Amino acid sequence: MAMEALILFGEMRRHGTQEDASTIAIVLSAMHAHACKFGVTRDLVVASVLVDTYAKCGRPDSACEFFPELNTYDTILLNSMINVYCTCGIIQDAIQVIQSIPSKSLISWNSMISGLSKNGYPTEALACFGEFNTKGFHIDRFSLASVISTCATISSLELGKQLYAKAIVIDLESGKVVSTALVDFYCKCR
């Protein structure tokens, strides 16, 4: 059945038929079924691609259903799941995932800080940023933008200014992502 769906999709493309979201969802499910048939869904690369693809195709719920079936994880897959859980608003699961990562990366921290902030947990996002700093990580433009956005959410003009001053000192004040966060921050905190 999976192969038939993929062959039909190829035929549609060759004949110039434009796919829609339903078509893509069916093809994605067919690929997942095909991977299951051959027993490769537990392969970390395949699992990471499936999770990432579900998330990017607007099906984060499918990624959330698939993830618990896995018994092996790497940091890349776990980082993807932090993003997926945050996208779905399932913050407690995202927190459990980040707590399970033995060697958190900058991406792990940035994903969690951003996810907390976007889901209405600004205090927790700032606490996560504080923990991130105590662990010796150096902020990047994405960390900075997330925390400045969090400051905008809680109208913390003073903290936002301190972060911006730090950004200037460590040469992170330029760039689209930081500039956008700063404009939003100053508009909300006047």
mmCIF file of C-alpha atoms in Angstrom:
data_model
loop_
_atom_site.group_PDB
_atom_site.id
_atom_site.type_symbol
_atom_site.label_atom_id
_atom_site.label_comp_id
_atom_site.label_asym_id
_atom_site.label_seq_id
_atom_site.Cartn_x
_atom_site.Cartn_y
_atom_site.Cartn_z
ATOM 1 C CA MET A 1 0.000 0.000 0.000
ATOM 2 C CA ALA A 2 2.807 2.439 0.892
ATOM 3 C CA MET A 3 4.597 1.875 -2.396
ATOM 4 C CA GLU A 4 1.363 2.353 -4.339
ATOM 5 C CA ALA A 5 0.813 5.721 -2.641
ATOM 6 C CA LEU A 6 4.361 6.805 -3.502
ATOM 7 C CA ILE A 7 4.036 5.630 -7.108
ATOM 8 C CA LEU A 8 0.711 7.461 -7.463
ATOM 9 C CA PHE A 9 2.288 10.602 -6.004
ATOM 10 C CA GLY A 10 5.096 10.361 -8.572
ATOM 11 C CA GLU A 11 2.522 9.997 -11.352
ATOM 12 C CA MET A 12 0.632 13.052 -10.102
ATOM 13 C CA ARG A 13 3.831 15.111 -10.138
ATOM 14 C CA ARG A 14 4.747 13.936 -13.651
ATOM 15 C CA HIS A 15 1.317 14.977 -14.916
ATOM 16 C CA GLY A 16 1.615 18.411 -13.324
ATOM 17 C CA THR A 17 -1.028 17.880 -10.649
ATOM 18 C CA GLN A 18 -0.429 20.215 -7.726
ATOM 19 C CA GLU A 19 -0.431 18.456 -4.373
ATOM 20 C CA ASP A 20 -2.222 19.845 -1.350
ATOM 21 C CA ALA A 21 -1.760 19.353 2.384
ATOM 22 C CA SER A 22 -3.865 16.182 2.393
ATOM 23 C CA THR A 23 -1.761 14.643 -0.366
ATOM 24 C CA ILE A 24 1.469 15.427 1.462
ATOM 25 C CA ALA A 25 0.059 14.003 4.708
ATOM 26 C CA ILE A 26 -0.870 10.765 2.923
ATOM 27 C CA VAL A 27 2.564 10.499 1.293
ATOM 28 C CA LEU A 28 4.264 11.164 4.618
ATOM 29 C CA SER A 29 2.163 8.488 6.307
ATOM 30 C CA ALA A 30 2.991 6.110 3.446
ATOM 31 C CA MET A 31 6.711 6.752 3.917
ATOM 32 C CA HIS A 32 6.373 6.134 7.639
ATOM 33 C CA ALA A 33 4.493 2.878 6.938
ATOM 34 C CA HIS A 34 7.199 1.883 4.458
ATOM 35 C CA ALA A 35 9.895 2.532 7.075
ATOM 36 C CA CYS A 36 7.899 0.472 9.606
ATOM 37 C CA LYS A 37 7.564 -2.403 7.137
ATOM 38 C CA PHE A 38 11.335 -2.591 6.788
ATOM 39 C CA GLY A 39 11.948 -2.089 10.502
ATOM 40 C CA VAL A 40 14.021 1.067 10.157
ATOM 41 C CA THR A 41 11.909 3.549 12.145
ATOM 42 C CA ARG A 42 14.091 2.987 15.195
ATOM 43 C CA ASP A 43 17.195 4.037 13.274
ATOM 44 C CA LEU A 44 18.189 7.431 14.715
ATOM 45 C CA VAL A 45 18.601 9.081 11.321
ATOM 46 C CA VAL A 46 15.238 7.809 10.056
ATOM 47 C CA ALA A 47 13.515 8.697 13.346
ATOM 48 C CA SER A 48 15.011 12.212 13.339
ATOM 49 C CA VAL A 49 13.927 12.785 9.743
ATOM 50 C CA LEU A 50 10.398 11.523 10.464
ATOM 51 C CA VAL A 51 10.026 13.759 13.522
ATOM 52 C CA ASP A 52 11.437 16.771 11.689
ATOM 53 C CA THR A 53 9.315 16.140 8.598
ATOM 54 C CA TYR A 54 6.107 15.732 10.598
ATOM 55 C CA ALA A 55 6.851 18.988 12.390
ATOM 56 C CA LYS A 56 7.636 20.887 9.184
ATOM 57 C CA CYS A 57 4.554 19.529 7.399
ATOM 58 C CA GLY A 58 2.208 20.821 10.066
ATOM 59 C CA ARG A 59 1.737 17.439 11.742
ATOM 60 C CA PRO A 60 3.557 17.881 15.068
ATOM 61 C CA ASP A 61 0.887 15.712 16.695
ATOM 62 C CA SER A 62 2.106 12.766 14.590
ATOM 63 C CA ALA A 63 5.674 13.408 15.762
ATOM 64 C CA CYS A 64 4.413 13.444 19.365
ATOM 65 C CA GLU A 65 2.679 10.084 18.815
ATOM 66 C CA PHE A 66 5.746 8.551 17.150
ATOM 67 C CA PHE A 67 8.413 9.717 19.630
ATOM 68 C CA PRO A 68 7.364 7.549 22.627
ATOM 69 C CA GLU A 69 7.701 4.432 20.431
ATOM 70 C CA LEU A 70 11.459 4.983 20.182
ATOM 71 C CA ASN A 71 13.895 3.536 22.687
ATOM 72 C CA THR A 72 17.108 5.164 21.463
ATOM 73 C CA TYR A 73 17.722 8.884 21.211
ATOM 74 C CA ASP A 74 20.496 11.265 20.301
ATOM 75 C CA THR A 75 20.791 14.969 21.011
ATOM 76 C CA ILE A 76 19.587 15.911 17.521
ATOM 77 C CA LEU A 77 16.370 13.904 17.885
ATOM 78 C CA LEU A 78 15.810 15.182 21.419
ATOM 79 C CA ASN A 79 16.322 18.788 20.291
ATOM 80 C CA SER A 80 13.759 18.217 17.531
ATOM 81 C CA MET A 81 11.297 16.881 20.084
ATOM 82 C CA ILE A 82 11.767 19.908 22.339
ATOM 83 C CA ASN A 83 10.741 22.055 19.366
ATOM 84 C CA VAL A 84 7.825 19.778 18.476
ATOM 85 C CA TYR A 85 6.472 19.638 22.026
ATOM 86 C CA CYS A 86 6.789 23.421 22.323
ATOM 87 C CA THR A 87 5.021 23.857 18.972
ATOM 88 C CA CYS A 88 2.175 21.695 20.311
ATOM 89 C CA GLY A 89 2.159 23.587 23.619
ATOM 90 C CA ILE A 90 3.116 20.444 25.556
ATOM 91 C CA ILE A 91 5.648 22.227 27.739
ATOM 92 C CA GLN A 92 5.899 19.582 30.483
ATOM 93 C CA ASP A 93 7.003 16.994 27.912
ATOM 94 C CA ALA A 94 9.536 19.454 26.466
ATOM 95 C CA ILE A 95 10.909 20.016 29.974
ATOM 96 C CA GLN A 96 11.170 16.250 30.534
ATOM 97 C CA VAL A 97 13.063 15.905 27.255
ATOM 98 C CA ILE A 98 15.595 18.647 28.033
ATOM 99 C CA GLN A 99 16.109 17.213 31.515
ATOM 100 C CA SER A 100 16.874 13.820 29.951
ATOM 101 C CA ILE A 101 19.670 15.177 27.746
ATOM 102 C CA PRO A 102 22.984 14.452 29.482
ATOM 103 C CA SER A 103 25.033 16.868 27.357
ATOM 104 C CA LYS A 104 22.762 19.730 26.433
ATOM 105 C CA SER A 105 23.830 21.755 23.420
ATOM 106 C CA LEU A 106 23.306 25.427 22.690
ATOM 107 C CA ILE A 107 20.441 24.327 20.422
ATOM 108 C CA SER A 108 18.820 22.439 23.329
ATOM 109 C CA TRP A 109 18.883 25.518 25.530
ATOM 110 C CA ASN A 110 17.771 27.909 22.784
ATOM 111 C CA SER A 111 14.856 25.632 21.860
ATOM 112 C CA MET A 112 13.683 25.421 25.457
ATOM 113 C CA ILE A 113 14.057 29.150 26.174
ATOM 114 C CA SER A 114 12.200 30.071 22.995
ATOM 115 C CA GLY A 115 9.503 27.445 23.569
ATOM 116 C CA LEU A 116 8.850 28.574 27.124
ATOM 117 C CA SER A 117 8.656 32.203 26.062
ATOM 118 C CA LYS A 118 6.340 31.561 23.107
ATOM 119 C CA ASN A 119 3.994 29.459 25.232
ATOM 120 C CA GLY A 120 3.446 32.068 27.921
ATOM 121 C CA TYR A 121 6.075 30.999 30.453
ATOM 122 C CA PRO A 122 8.343 34.070 30.528
ATOM 123 C CA THR A 123 9.533 33.580 34.111
ATOM 124 C CA GLU A 124 10.498 29.987 33.347
ATOM 125 C CA ALA A 125 12.219 31.096 30.123
ATOM 126 C CA LEU A 126 14.342 33.577 32.069
ATOM 127 C CA ALA A 127 15.122 30.925 34.705
ATOM 128 C CA CYS A 128 16.157 28.549 31.915
ATOM 129 C CA PHE A 129 18.373 31.295 30.490
ATOM 130 C CA GLY A 130 19.909 31.767 33.947
ATOM 131 C CA GLU A 131 20.643 28.042 34.209
ATOM 132 C CA PHE A 132 22.070 28.132 30.674
ATOM 133 C CA ASN A 133 24.466 30.896 31.762
ATOM 134 C CA THR A 134 25.549 29.094 34.936
ATOM 135 C CA LYS A 135 26.431 26.018 32.858
ATOM 136 C CA GLY A 136 29.010 28.106 30.987
ATOM 137 C CA PHE A 137 27.290 28.357 27.609
ATOM 138 C CA HIS A 138 27.878 31.459 25.541
ATOM 139 C CA ILE A 139 24.810 33.117 24.105
ATOM 140 C CA ASP A 140 24.364 33.412 20.374
ATOM 141 C CA ARG A 141 22.012 35.616 18.369
ATOM 142 C CA PHE A 142 19.137 33.154 18.813
ATOM 143 C CA SER A 143 19.563 32.994 22.606
ATOM 144 C CA LEU A 144 19.699 36.753 22.750
ATOM 145 C CA ALA A 145 16.644 37.236 20.532
ATOM 146 C CA SER A 146 14.597 34.751 22.593
ATOM 147 C CA VAL A 147 15.485 36.376 25.899
ATOM 148 C CA ILE A 148 14.902 39.904 24.584
ATOM 149 C CA SER A 149 11.500 38.738 23.302
ATOM 150 C CA THR A 150 10.799 37.322 26.750
ATOM 151 C CA CYS A 151 11.681 40.699 28.279
ATOM 152 C CA ALA A 152 9.221 42.313 25.862
ATOM 153 C CA THR A 153 6.515 39.883 26.986
ATOM 154 C CA ILE A 154 6.902 40.903 30.627
ATOM 155 C CA SER A 155 7.712 44.559 29.815
ATOM 156 C CA SER A 156 11.061 44.371 31.576
ATOM 157 C CA LEU A 157 12.776 47.426 30.108
ATOM 158 C CA GLU A 158 15.719 47.283 32.515
ATOM 159 C CA LEU A 159 16.589 43.624 31.903
ATOM 160 C CA GLY A 160 16.189 44.057 28.150
ATOM 161 C CA LYS A 161 18.566 47.025 28.190
ATOM 162 C CA GLN A 162 21.111 45.013 30.200
ATOM 163 C CA LEU A 163 20.919 42.180 27.672
ATOM 164 C CA TYR A 164 21.321 44.597 24.793
ATOM 165 C CA ALA A 165 24.370 46.156 26.495
ATOM 166 C CA LYS A 166 25.856 42.674 26.909
ATOM 167 C CA ALA A 167 25.112 41.979 23.239
ATOM 168 C CA ILE A 168 27.064 45.068 22.208
ATOM 169 C CA VAL A 169 30.038 44.026 24.348
ATOM 170 C CA ILE A 170 30.148 40.529 22.823
ATOM 171 C CA ASP A 171 29.358 41.788 19.305
ATOM 172 C CA LEU A 172 25.941 40.171 18.893
ATOM 173 C CA GLU A 173 23.832 43.299 18.517
ATOM 174 C CA SER A 174 23.535 43.137 14.734
ATOM 175 C CA GLY A 175 21.681 40.662 12.598
ATOM 176 C CA LYS A 176 18.086 40.273 11.550
ATOM 177 C CA VAL A 177 16.929 38.012 14.381
ATOM 178 C CA VAL A 178 18.311 40.291 17.116
ATOM 179 C CA SER A 179 17.196 43.493 15.374
ATOM 180 C CA THR A 180 13.647 42.168 15.020
ATOM 181 C CA ALA A 181 13.546 41.181 18.700
ATOM 182 C CA LEU A 182 14.867 44.612 19.696
ATOM 183 C CA VAL A 183 12.270 46.492 17.642
ATOM 184 C CA ASP A 184 9.512 44.379 19.216
ATOM 185 C CA PHE A 185 11.040 44.881 22.660
ATOM 186 C CA TYR A 186 11.259 48.667 22.437
ATOM 187 C CA CYS A 187 7.742 48.918 20.986
ATOM 188 C CA LYS A 188 6.295 46.928 23.883
ATOM 189 C CA CYS A 189 8.413 48.476 26.653
ATOM 190 C CA ARG A 190 8.215 52.203 25.969
#
